[in-house]
CSV table of C-alpha atoms in Angstrom, one decimal:
chain,number,residue,atom,x,y,z
V,1,MET,CA,20.1,12.5,-18.4
V,2,ASP,CA,24.0,13.4,-18.2
V,3,GLU,CA,27.0,11.2,-20.0
V,4,LYS,CA,27.7,9.3,-16.6
V,5,ASP,CA,23.7,8.1,-16.3
V,6,LYS,CA,24.4,6.8,-19.9
V,7,GLU,CA,27.1,5.0,-18.9
V,8,LEU,CA,25.6,3.3,-16.1
V,9,ILE,CA,22.5,2.5,-17.8
V,10,THR,CA,24.6,1.1,-20.8
V,11,LYS,CA,26.4,-1.3,-18.2
V,12,ALA,CA,22.8,-2.1,-16.1
V,13,LEU,CA,21.4,-3.4,-19.8
V,14,GLY,CA,24.9,-4.7,-21.3
V,15,CYS,CA,27.2,-6.2,-18.9
V,16,ILE,CA,25.7,-10.0,-19.4
V,17,LYS,CA,27.8,-11.6,-22.0
V,18,ASP,CA,25.4,-14.5,-22.9
V,19,ARG,CA,22.9,-13.7,-25.2
V,20,LEU,CA,19.5,-15.1,-26.6
V,21,LYS,CA,18.4,-15.4,-30.0
V,22,PHE,CA,14.5,-14.2,-29.5
V,23,ARG,CA,12.1,-14.0,-32.1
V,24,ASN,CA,15.0,-13.3,-34.7
V,25,ILE,CA,16.6,-10.6,-32.3
V,26,ASP,CA,19.3,-10.5,-29.7
V,27,VAL,CA,18.1,-9.9,-26.2
V,28,LEU,CA,20.0,-10.0,-22.9
V,29,ILE,CA,19.7,-12.7,-21.0
V,30,ARG,CA,20.4,-14.2,-17.3
V,31,PRO,CA,20.0,-17.9,-17.3
V,32,GLY,CA,18.6,-20.0,-14.7
V,33,VAL,CA,17.0,-22.9,-13.3
V,34,PHE,CA,13.3,-23.4,-11.7
V,35,VAL,CA,14.2,-24.8,-8.3
V,36,ALA,CA,12.1,-26.6,-5.3
V,37,ASP,CA,14.9,-25.7,-2.4
V,38,ASN,CA,14.9,-22.0,-3.2
V,39,GLN,CA,19.0,-22.3,-3.8
V,40,LEU,CA,19.5,-20.9,-8.1
V,41,PRO,CA,22.8,-21.1,-9.0
V,42,PHE,CA,23.9,-18.3,-11.7
V,43,PRO,CA,26.9,-18.7,-13.9
V,44,ASP,CA,29.8,-16.3,-12.7
V,45,GLU,CA,31.1,-15.5,-16.0
V,46,LEU,CA,29.7,-11.7,-15.9
V,47,ALA,CA,31.2,-9.2,-17.8
V,48,ALA,CA,30.5,-6.6,-15.1
V,49,GLN,CA,28.4,-5.9,-12.3
V,50,LEU,CA,25.2,-4.3,-12.4
V,51,ILE,CA,24.7,-0.8,-11.7
V,52,THR,CA,21.8,0.8,-11.5
V,53,ARG,CA,20.0,4.1,-10.9
V,54,PRO,CA,16.8,5.3,-10.2
V,55,PHE,CA,14.6,5.2,-13.1
V,56,SER,CA,13.4,8.2,-13.1
V,57,SER,CA,16.9,9.2,-15.1
V,58,MET,CA,16.2,6.4,-17.6
V,59,THR,CA,15.1,8.5,-20.4
V,60,GLY,CA,17.9,7.6,-23.1
V,61,LEU,CA,19.2,4.4,-24.6
V,62,GLY,CA,15.9,3.1,-25.6
V,63,ILE,CA,14.4,3.4,-22.2
V,64,GLY,CA,12.3,6.8,-22.6
V,65,ILE,CA,9.8,7.0,-19.9
V,66,ALA,CA,6.2,5.3,-20.9
V,67,SER,CA,3.2,7.6,-20.7
V,68,LEU,CA,0.1,5.4,-19.5
V,69,SER,CA,-3.2,6.6,-19.0
V,70,ILE,CA,-6.9,5.3,-20.6
V,71,ASN,CA,-7.6,6.7,-24.0
V,72,THR,CA,-10.5,9.1,-23.1
V,73,THR,CA,-11.7,9.0,-26.7
V,74,ARG,CA,-13.4,6.0,-25.5
V,75,ILE,CA,-15.0,7.1,-22.7
V,76,ARG,CA,-18.8,9.0,-22.5
V,77,HIS,CA,-19.9,11.7,-20.2
V,78,PRO,CA,-23.5,12.2,-20.1
V,79,ASN,CA,-24.2,15.9,-20.7
V,80,ILE,CA,-27.4,16.7,-19.2
V,81,GLN,CA,-29.8,19.6,-18.5
V,82,PHE,CA,-30.9,20.6,-15.1
V,83,SER,CA,-34.5,21.5,-14.1
V,84,GLU,CA,-35.7,23.4,-10.6
V,85,LEU,CA,-36.6,20.2,-9.6
V,86,THR,CA,-33.1,18.4,-10.1
V,87,PRO,CA,-30.3,19.8,-7.4
V,88,LYS,CA,-27.2,21.1,-9.3
V,89,PRO,CA,-24.5,19.4,-8.4
V,90,ILE,CA,-21.6,21.9,-6.4
V,91,LYS,CA,-18.5,22.6,-8.6
V,92,ILE,CA,-15.5,21.3,-7.6
V,93,PRO,CA,-12.6,23.0,-9.5
V,94,PHE,CA,-11.3,20.0,-11.7
V,95,HIS,CA,-7.9,21.5,-13.6
V,96,SER,CA,-7.5,18.4,-15.9
V,97,SER,CA,-9.2,18.5,-19.4
V,98,LEU,CA,-7.3,15.4,-20.3
V,99,PHE,CA,-10.2,13.1,-19.3
V,100,LEU,CA,-12.8,15.6,-20.7
V,101,THR,CA,-14.1,14.4,-23.9
V,102,LYS,CA,-18.1,15.9,-25.5
V,103,LEU,CA,-20.2,13.5,-26.3
V,104,PRO,CA,-21.0,13.1,-30.1
V,105,THR,CA,-24.5,14.3,-31.0
V,106,ASN,CA,-25.6,11.8,-33.5
V,107,GLU,CA,-25.4,8.4,-30.9
V,108,PRO,CA,-28.9,9.7,-29.1
V,109,LYS,CA,-30.1,5.7,-29.6
V,110,THR,CA,-27.3,4.4,-28.0
V,111,LEU,CA,-26.9,6.5,-25.0
V,112,THR,CA,-29.6,6.8,-22.1
V,113,LEU,CA,-29.0,9.1,-19.1
V,114,ARG,CA,-30.8,8.0,-15.7
V,115,PRO,CA,-31.3,11.2,-13.3
V,116,SER,CA,-30.5,9.1,-10.1
V,117,SER,CA,-32.5,9.5,-6.7
V,118,VAL,CA,-30.2,7.3,-5.0
V,119,SER,CA,-27.2,9.4,-5.1
V,120,GLU,CA,-28.9,12.6,-4.1
V,121,SER,CA,-27.2,14.1,-1.5
V,122,SER,CA,-27.4,15.6,1.7
V,123,VAL,CA,-25.6,18.2,0.5
V,124,SER,CA,-26.8,20.9,-1.3
V,125,SER,CA,-26.3,24.0,-3.3
V,126,SER,CA,-28.5,27.0,-4.5
V,127,ILE,CA,-28.8,27.1,-8.5
V,128,GLY,CA,-29.5,31.0,-8.1
V,129,ALA,CA,-28.7,33.0,-11.2
V,130,GLU,CA,-25.3,30.7,-11.9
V,131,SER,CA,-25.2,29.5,-15.7
V,132,LEU,CA,-26.2,26.1,-15.9
V,133,ASP,CA,-23.7,25.8,-18.4
V,134,ASP,CA,-21.1,26.1,-15.8
V,135,VAL,CA,-20.9,22.3,-15.5
V,136,ASP,CA,-20.1,19.9,-18.1
V,137,ASP,CA,-22.1,17.2,-16.8
V,138,ASP,CA,-24.1,15.8,-14.1
V,139,PRO,CA,-22.0,13.0,-11.9
V,140,THR,CA,-25.1,12.2,-10.1
V,141,ALA,CA,-26.3,10.8,-13.6
V,142,GLU,CA,-26.0,7.1,-14.7
V,143,LEU,CA,-24.7,5.9,-17.7
V,144,SER,CA,-26.4,3.1,-20.5
V,145,TYR,CA,-23.7,3.3,-23.8
V,146,LEU,CA,-23.2,1.0,-26.5
V,147,ASP,CA,-21.4,2.3,-29.3
V,148,PRO,CA,-23.3,1.9,-32.9
V,149,GLU,CA,-20.5,0.8,-34.6
V,150,THR,CA,-20.4,-2.7,-32.6
V,151,ASP,CA,-22.1,-5.5,-33.5
V,152,PRO,CA,-24.1,-6.7,-30.0
V,153,GLU,CA,-23.5,-10.0,-30.7
V,154,SER,CA,-19.6,-9.4,-30.6
V,155,ILE,CA,-19.5,-8.8,-26.9
V,156,THR,CA,-19.2,-12.1,-25.3
V,157,GLU,CA,-16.9,-10.9,-22.3
V,158,TRP,CA,-17.8,-8.1,-19.3
V,159,GLU,CA,-15.6,-6.6,-16.9
V,160,LEU,CA,-17.9,-5.7,-13.7
V,161,ASP,CA,-17.6,-3.8,-10.8
V,162,PHE,CA,-20.3,-3.5,-7.6
V,163,CYS,CA,-19.0,-1.8,-5.0
V,164,SER,CA,-19.3,1.3,-2.5
V,165,ARG,CA,-18.3,4.5,-3.7
V,166,PRO,CA,-16.8,7.4,-1.8
V,167,ILE,CA,-19.9,8.9,-2.0
V,168,LEU,CA,-22.7,9.4,1.2
V,169,ASP,CA,-26.4,10.0,0.0
V,170,ILE,CA,-29.2,11.6,1.8
V,171,ARG,CA,-29.0,9.0,4.5
V,172,GLY,CA,-25.6,9.5,5.5
V,173,LYS,CA,-25.0,6.0,4.2
V,174,LYS,CA,-22.2,5.0,1.1
V,175,ILE,CA,-23.7,4.6,-1.8
V,176,TRP,CA,-23.1,1.4,-4.3
V,177,GLU,CA,-22.4,1.6,-7.6
V,178,LEU,CA,-22.1,-1.1,-10.5
V,179,VAL,CA,-19.9,-0.3,-13.6
V,180,ALA,CA,-19.9,-2.9,-16.3
V,181,CYS,CA,-18.0,-2.6,-19.7
V,182,ASP,CA,-16.3,-4.8,-22.2
V,183,SER,CA,-12.5,-4.8,-22.8
V,184,SER,CA,-13.0,-2.1,-25.7
V,185,LEU,CA,-15.6,-0.1,-23.7
V,186,SER,CA,-17.9,-0.5,-26.7
V,187,LEU,CA,-20.2,-1.1,-23.8
V,188,GLN,CA,-20.6,1.0,-20.6
V,189,TYR,CA,-23.2,1.0,-18.0
V,190,THR,CA,-23.5,2.3,-14.4
V,191,LYS,CA,-25.7,2.6,-11.7
V,192,TYR,CA,-26.2,3.5,-8.2
V,193,PHE,CA,-27.7,1.7,-5.3
V,194,PRO,CA,-28.3,2.2,-1.7
V,195,ASN,CA,-26.9,0.2,0.7
V,196,ASN,CA,-29.6,-1.8,2.0
V,197,VAL,CA,-30.4,-3.7,-1.7
V,198,ILE,CA,-27.1,-5.1,-1.8
V,199,ASN,CA,-27.4,-9.1,-2.6
V,200,SER,CA,-26.9,-11.2,-5.6
V,201,VAL,CA,-30.8,-11.0,-6.7
V,202,THR,CA,-29.9,-7.0,-7.4
V,203,LEU,CA,-27.3,-7.9,-9.4
V,204,LYS,CA,-28.6,-10.4,-11.3
V,205,ASP,CA,-31.7,-8.2,-12.1
V,206,ALA,CA,-29.1,-5.5,-13.1
V,207,ILE,CA,-27.2,-7.4,-15.5
V,208,VAL,CA,-30.4,-8.4,-17.3
V,209,SER,CA,-31.6,-4.6,-17.2
V,210,ILE,CA,-28.2,-3.9,-18.9
V,211,CYS,CA,-28.8,-6.4,-21.4
V,212,ASP,CA,-32.6,-5.4,-21.9
V,213,GLU,CA,-31.8,-1.5,-22.4
V,214,LEU,CA,-29.2,-2.2,-24.7
V,215,ASP,CA,-30.5,-5.0,-26.8
V,216,VAL,CA,-27.3,-7.3,-26.0
V,217,PRO,CA,-27.3,-10.8,-25.5
V,218,LEU,CA,-26.1,-12.1,-22.1
V,219,PRO,CA,-22.2,-12.4,-21.8
V,220,ASP,CA,-20.8,-15.6,-21.9
V,221,LYS,CA,-17.9,-14.5,-19.3
V,222,VAL,CA,-18.0,-11.9,-16.4
V,223,ARG,CA,-14.5,-10.8,-15.3
V,224,PHE,CA,-14.5,-8.9,-11.6
V,225,PHE,CA,-11.6,-8.4,-9.6
V,226,ARG,CA,-12.5,-8.0,-6.3
V,227,SER,CA,-12.7,-10.9,-3.7
V,228,GLN,CA,-14.9,-9.7,-1.1
V,229,MET,CA,-17.5,-9.7,-3.9
V,230,GLN,CA,-17.3,-13.1,-5.3
V,231,THR,CA,-19.8,-15.0,-3.7
V,232,ILE,CA,-22.5,-12.3,-4.6
V,233,ILE,CA,-21.2,-12.0,-8.0
V,234,THR,CA,-20.6,-16.0,-8.6
V,235,LYS,CA,-24.0,-16.7,-7.4
V,236,ALA,CA,-25.8,-13.6,-9.6
V,237,CYS,CA,-23.6,-14.8,-12.7
V,238,LYS,CA,-24.3,-18.5,-12.6
V,239,GLU,CA,-28.4,-18.1,-12.0
V,240,LEU,CA,-28.2,-16.3,-15.4
V,241,GLY,CA,-25.9,-19.2,-17.1
V,242,ILE,CA,-22.2,-17.0,-17.4
V,243,LYS,CA,-19.7,-17.9,-15.9
V,244,PRO,CA,-17.5,-15.8,-13.4
V,245,ILE,CA,-14.0,-15.2,-14.1
V,246,PRO,CA,-11.9,-13.5,-10.7
V,247,SER,CA,-9.2,-11.4,-12.4
V,248,LYS,CA,-7.5,-8.5,-12.1
V,249,ARG,CA,-7.1,-8.4,-15.7
V,250,CYS,CA,-10.2,-6.3,-15.9
V,251,LEU,CA,-7.7,-3.3,-17.1
V,252,SER,CA,-10.6,-1.2,-19.1
V,253,LEU,CA,-12.7,-1.7,-16.1
V,254,LEU,CA,-9.8,-0.5,-13.6
V,255,LEU,CA,-8.7,2.5,-15.8
V,256,TRP,CA,-12.2,3.7,-16.4
V,257,LEU,CA,-12.7,3.8,-12.5
V,258,GLY,CA,-9.7,5.7,-12.2
V,259,GLU,CA,-11.2,7.8,-14.6
V,260,ARG,CA,-14.6,8.4,-12.7
V,261,TYR,CA,-13.1,8.9,-9.6
V,262,GLU,CA,-11.5,12.0,-11.1
V,263,THR,CA,-14.2,13.2,-13.1
V,264,VAL,CA,-17.1,12.0,-11.4
V,265,TYR,CA,-16.8,10.9,-7.8
V,266,THR,CA,-14.9,14.1,-6.5
V,267,ARG,CA,-17.3,16.1,-8.6
V,268,HIS,CA,-20.6,14.4,-6.8
V,269,PRO,CA,-22.0,17.0,-3.9
V,270,GLY,CA,-21.9,13.9,-1.5
V,271,PHE,CA,-18.1,13.2,-2.1
V,272,GLN,CA,-15.8,12.5,0.8
V,273,LYS,CA,-12.5,13.2,0.5
V,274,GLY,CA,-9.9,10.8,2.4
V,275,SER,CA,-12.2,8.3,2.3
V,276,LYS,CA,-10.8,4.7,2.5
V,277,PRO,CA,-12.4,1.5,0.2
V,278,LEU,CA,-14.9,-0.1,1.9
V,279,LEU,CA,-13.5,-3.2,-0.2
V,280,ALA,CA,-9.8,-3.1,-0.1
V,281,LEU,CA,-8.2,-5.3,-2.6
V,282,ASP,CA,-6.0,-7.8,-1.5
V,283,ASN,CA,-2.2,-8.2,-0.9
V,284,PRO,CA,-1.6,-12.2,-0.7
V,285,PHE,CA,1.5,-13.7,0.6
V,286,PRO,CA,3.3,-15.8,-2.0
V,287,MET,CA,1.9,-19.6,-2.3
V,288,ASP,CA,4.5,-22.5,-3.5
V,289,LEU,CA,4.4,-23.0,-7.4
V,290,PRO,CA,2.0,-26.1,-8.5
V,291,ASP,CA,4.0,-28.9,-10.2
V,292,SER,CA,1.9,-28.7,-13.2
V,293,LEU,CA,3.6,-24.8,-13.4
V,294,TYR,CA,7.2,-25.4,-13.2
V,295,GLY,CA,9.3,-24.6,-16.3
V,296,GLU,CA,13.0,-25.7,-16.8
V,297,LYS,CA,15.0,-22.7,-17.0
V,298,TRP,CA,14.3,-19.2,-17.1
V,299,ALA,CA,16.0,-15.8,-18.3
V,300,PHE,CA,15.4,-12.1,-18.1
V,301,VAL,CA,14.9,-10.5,-21.4
V,302,GLN,CA,13.6,-7.6,-23.3
V,303,LEU,CA,12.2,-7.1,-26.7
V,304,PRO,CA,11.6,-3.5,-28.6
V,305,PHE,CA,8.2,-2.6,-28.2
V,306,SER,CA,7.9,-2.6,-32.2
V,307,ASP,CA,8.7,-6.6,-31.7
V,308,VAL,CA,6.1,-6.8,-28.8
V,309,LYS,CA,3.5,-5.4,-31.0
V,310,ARG,CA,4.5,-8.1,-33.9
V,311,GLU,CA,4.6,-10.7,-31.4
V,312,LEU,CA,0.8,-10.1,-30.6
V,313,LEU,CA,-0.1,-9.7,-33.9
V,314,SER,CA,1.0,-13.0,-34.4
V,315,GLN,CA,-0.6,-14.4,-31.5
V,316,GLU,CA,-3.9,-13.2,-32.4
V,317,LYS,CA,-3.1,-14.7,-36.4
V,318,SER,CA,-2.1,-17.9,-35.0
V,319,PHE,CA,-4.3,-18.3,-31.9
V,320,ALA,CA,-1.4,-19.3,-29.7
V,321,PHE,CA,-1.9,-19.3,-25.9
V,322,GLY,CA,-1.5,-16.0,-24.0
V,323,ALA,CA,-2.9,-12.8,-23.5
V,324,THR,CA,-3.1,-9.4,-25.5
V,325,LEU,CA,-3.7,-5.8,-24.4
V,326,ASP,CA,-5.5,-3.1,-26.0
V,327,LEU,CA,-2.5,-0.9,-26.2
V,328,ASP,CA,-4.6,2.0,-27.7
V,329,LEU,CA,-7.2,2.0,-24.9
V,330,LEU,CA,-4.6,2.0,-22.4
V,331,GLY,CA,-3.3,5.1,-24.3
V,332,ILE,CA,0.5,4.0,-24.2
V,333,GLU,CA,2.8,6.3,-25.8
V,334,MET,CA,6.4,4.8,-26.4
V,335,ASP,CA,8.8,4.8,-28.7
V,336,ASP,CA,9.3,1.6,-31.1
V,337,GLU,CA,13.2,1.1,-29.8
V,338,THR,CA,11.9,1.2,-26.2
V,339,LEU,CA,12.8,-1.9,-24.5
V,340,ILE,CA,10.1,-4.0,-22.8
V,341,PRO,CA,11.1,-6.5,-19.9
V,342,GLY,CA,9.5,-9.8,-19.7
V,343,LEU,CA,10.6,-13.1,-18.4
V,344,ALA,CA,11.2,-15.9,-21.0
V,345,VAL,CA,10.5,-19.3,-19.6
V,346,ALA,CA,11.6,-22.3,-21.3
V,347,SER,CA,10.6,-26.2,-20.8
V,348,SER,CA,10.5,-29.4,-22.5
V,349,ARG,CA,7.0,-29.7,-22.1
V,350,ALA,CA,6.1,-26.1,-23.2
V,351,ARG,CA,2.8,-26.6,-24.8
V,352,PRO,CA,0.9,-28.3,-21.7
V,353,LEU,CA,2.8,-25.4,-19.7
V,354,ALA,CA,1.6,-22.9,-21.7
V,355,ALA,CA,-2.0,-24.8,-21.5
V,356,TRP,CA,-2.3,-24.5,-18.0
V,357,MET,CA,-0.7,-20.7,-17.8
V,358,ASN,CA,-3.9,-20.3,-20.3
V,359,GLY,CA,-6.1,-21.0,-17.8
V,360,LEU,CA,-4.9,-18.7,-14.7
V,361,GLU,CA,-5.6,-15.0,-15.7
V,362,VAL,CA,-2.0,-14.3,-15.4
V,363,CYS,CA,-1.6,-10.4,-14.3
V,364,SER,CA,2.1,-9.6,-13.4
V,365,VAL,CA,5.4,-10.8,-12.8
V,366,GLU,CA,7.5,-9.4,-9.9
V,367,ALA,CA,11.3,-9.2,-8.5
V,368,ASP,CA,11.0,-9.6,-5.0
V,369,LEU,CA,14.5,-8.3,-4.0
V,370,ALA,CA,14.2,-9.2,-0.3
V,371,ARG,CA,13.4,-12.9,-1.2
V,372,ALA,CA,15.3,-13.2,-4.1
V,373,ASN,CA,12.5,-14.4,-6.0
V,374,LEU,CA,10.3,-14.1,-8.5
V,375,VAL,CA,6.6,-13.8,-8.0
V,376,LEU,CA,3.3,-14.6,-10.2
V,377,SER,CA,0.3,-13.1,-9.9
V,378,VAL,CA,-3.1,-14.6,-11.5
V,379,GLY,CA,-6.7,-14.4,-10.8
V,380,ILE,CA,-7.7,-12.2,-8.0
V,381,SER,CA,-5.5,-12.9,-5.0
V,382,THR,CA,-3.1,-15.7,-5.8
V,383,CYS,CA,0.3,-15.4,-6.0
V,384,TYR,CA,3.2,-18.0,-6.7
V,385,VAL,CA,6.9,-18.2,-6.1
V,386,TYR,CA,7.5,-18.6,-9.9
V,387,ALA,CA,11.4,-19.2,-9.2
V,388,SER,CA,14.4,-18.5,-6.7
V,389,TYR,CA,17.9,-17.5,-7.4
V,390,LYS,CA,20.8,-17.3,-5.3
V,391,LYS,CA,21.3,-13.7,-3.6
V,392,SER,CA,24.3,-11.6,-3.9
V,393,SER,CA,24.9,-8.1,-4.9
V,394,VAL,CA,25.1,-8.5,-8.5
V,395,THR,CA,22.0,-11.0,-8.4
V,396,THR,CA,19.7,-8.3,-6.8
V,397,SER,CA,21.1,-5.2,-9.0
V,398,GLU,CA,20.1,-7.3,-11.8
V,399,ALA,CA,16.7,-7.9,-10.6
V,400,GLU,CA,16.7,-4.1,-9.8
V,401,ALA,CA,17.3,-3.1,-13.1
V,402,TRP,CA,14.4,-5.5,-14.7
V,403,GLU,CA,12.3,-3.9,-12.0
V,404,ALA,CA,13.4,-0.3,-12.9
V,405,ALA,CA,13.0,-1.3,-16.7
V,406,LYS,CA,9.3,-1.9,-15.7
V,407,LYS,CA,8.7,1.5,-14.1
V,408,ALA,CA,10.3,3.0,-17.3
V,409,SER,CA,7.6,1.2,-19.8
V,410,GLY,CA,4.7,2.2,-17.7
V,411,GLY,CA,4.5,-1.2,-15.9
V,412,LEU,CA,4.3,-2.9,-19.1
V,413,HIS,CA,6.0,-6.5,-19.0
V,414,PHE,CA,5.5,-9.8,-20.6
V,415,LEU,CA,5.8,-13.8,-20.1
V,416,ALA,CA,7.2,-16.1,-22.9
V,417,ILE,CA,7.1,-19.5,-23.0
V,418,GLN,CA,9.2,-21.3,-25.1
V,419,ASP,CA,10.7,-24.7,-26.0
V,420,THR,CA,14.4,-23.9,-25.2
V,421,LEU,CA,15.6,-20.3,-24.4
V,422,ASP,CA,17.0,-20.0,-28.0
V,423,SER,CA,13.9,-20.6,-29.7
V,424,ASP,CA,12.7,-18.6,-32.5
V,425,ASN,CA,9.2,-19.1,-31.6
V,426,CYS,CA,7.2,-18.6,-28.2
V,427,VAL,CA,4.2,-21.3,-27.5
V,428,GLY,CA,2.7,-18.9,-25.1
V,429,PHE,CA,3.1,-15.1,-24.7
V,430,TRP,CA,1.5,-12.9,-22.0
V,431,LEU,CA,1.6,-9.0,-22.4
V,432,LEU,CA,1.5,-8.1,-18.6
V,433,LEU,CA,0.8,-4.3,-17.0
V,434,ASP,CA,1.2,-3.4,-13.2
V,435,LEU,CA,-1.1,-1.2,-12.5
V,436,PRO,CA,-1.3,1.1,-8.9
V,437,PRO,CA,-5.1,-0.4,-7.0
V,438,SER,CA,-8.1,1.1,-8.0
V,439,PRO,CA,-8.5,4.7,-6.2
V,440,VAL,CA,-11.9,2.8,-5.1
């Protein structure tokens, strides 16, 4: 990063005169007001016009590019022996050792491997004299795992996906798979299904089977992120007395699916390269914000990563409104001084506002540069126009800088609700993460 880039970044992050005392540290702000007519005036007292550069050059001044990948020590990979009766998968070269972990040998009672006839493919390969040791694990096997150090009664919320995979069975039809876990990946379960048994009864029976196999109670809540499966999942859950929650905050599940795509699906003998997901994720158009969610003022703000972690710890102790992320599981690596971008919202009714927000499964906040507004994503496929501003070269550059800061922090950002913008405390704090869509 050259001196010119540093100068530009400094201008982009330091040109605003107004400052906000947020959690006892100075952060940059851009005050604004929520309005219904999408005309949001901004004060004109700017020290300089924001100048932005591609986020790939933003590697200094506390904006180091974040490294984001799932902590693979939490992932279990089946290691099984093949027999003459079990077709050996085709060995597909896979050059990244990042995701490959060995299963500890002292956990035989917590891991069940089930060879699956459903996932056998019409594609076959000869075992011959090739050593079976060349294959680390069987991509056709299914997984049933519970961390032996975890109290089964403590696992009260699951994340679940029930969808087709880019894999063909012996009939040439796409295989379906149930993948279930908890947010800490202490529970991990996978099972393949043929496409002609996909219904709520099958799913309900499978959920009961998970509990029986792993000796865990039925969960209180199940989160899922595919709107197309909402009817089946909701029906199965309600018949078992489980609360279904449509939400894209299935971060552990989404990251695990990405890891399975790299290490399992692509190595399956029936894998179909280039196959598009049967159930693509929605890209909804933003709606008007409900009256109950309106704030009075908002500001772009930033916090050092160290202060974000302290805020999360404070929230967990005080049981405040909001939501956290398992930073260890996400494998986020960044310096404590790295600035994490966020949005601060002030309201004279901050506590009721935070309470309403708490039931929405808040996923992310995005600056829509073309429409000059902020988009709040909640649930699975719901987006709201959260705030608007008067479009100008200055405000556009500032929004670009905020989005660039999000990319530089690996998509990590936050939403804070306060009584006033100069308050020392938050009534609600949500740590959010932009994730790429699931490859399956």
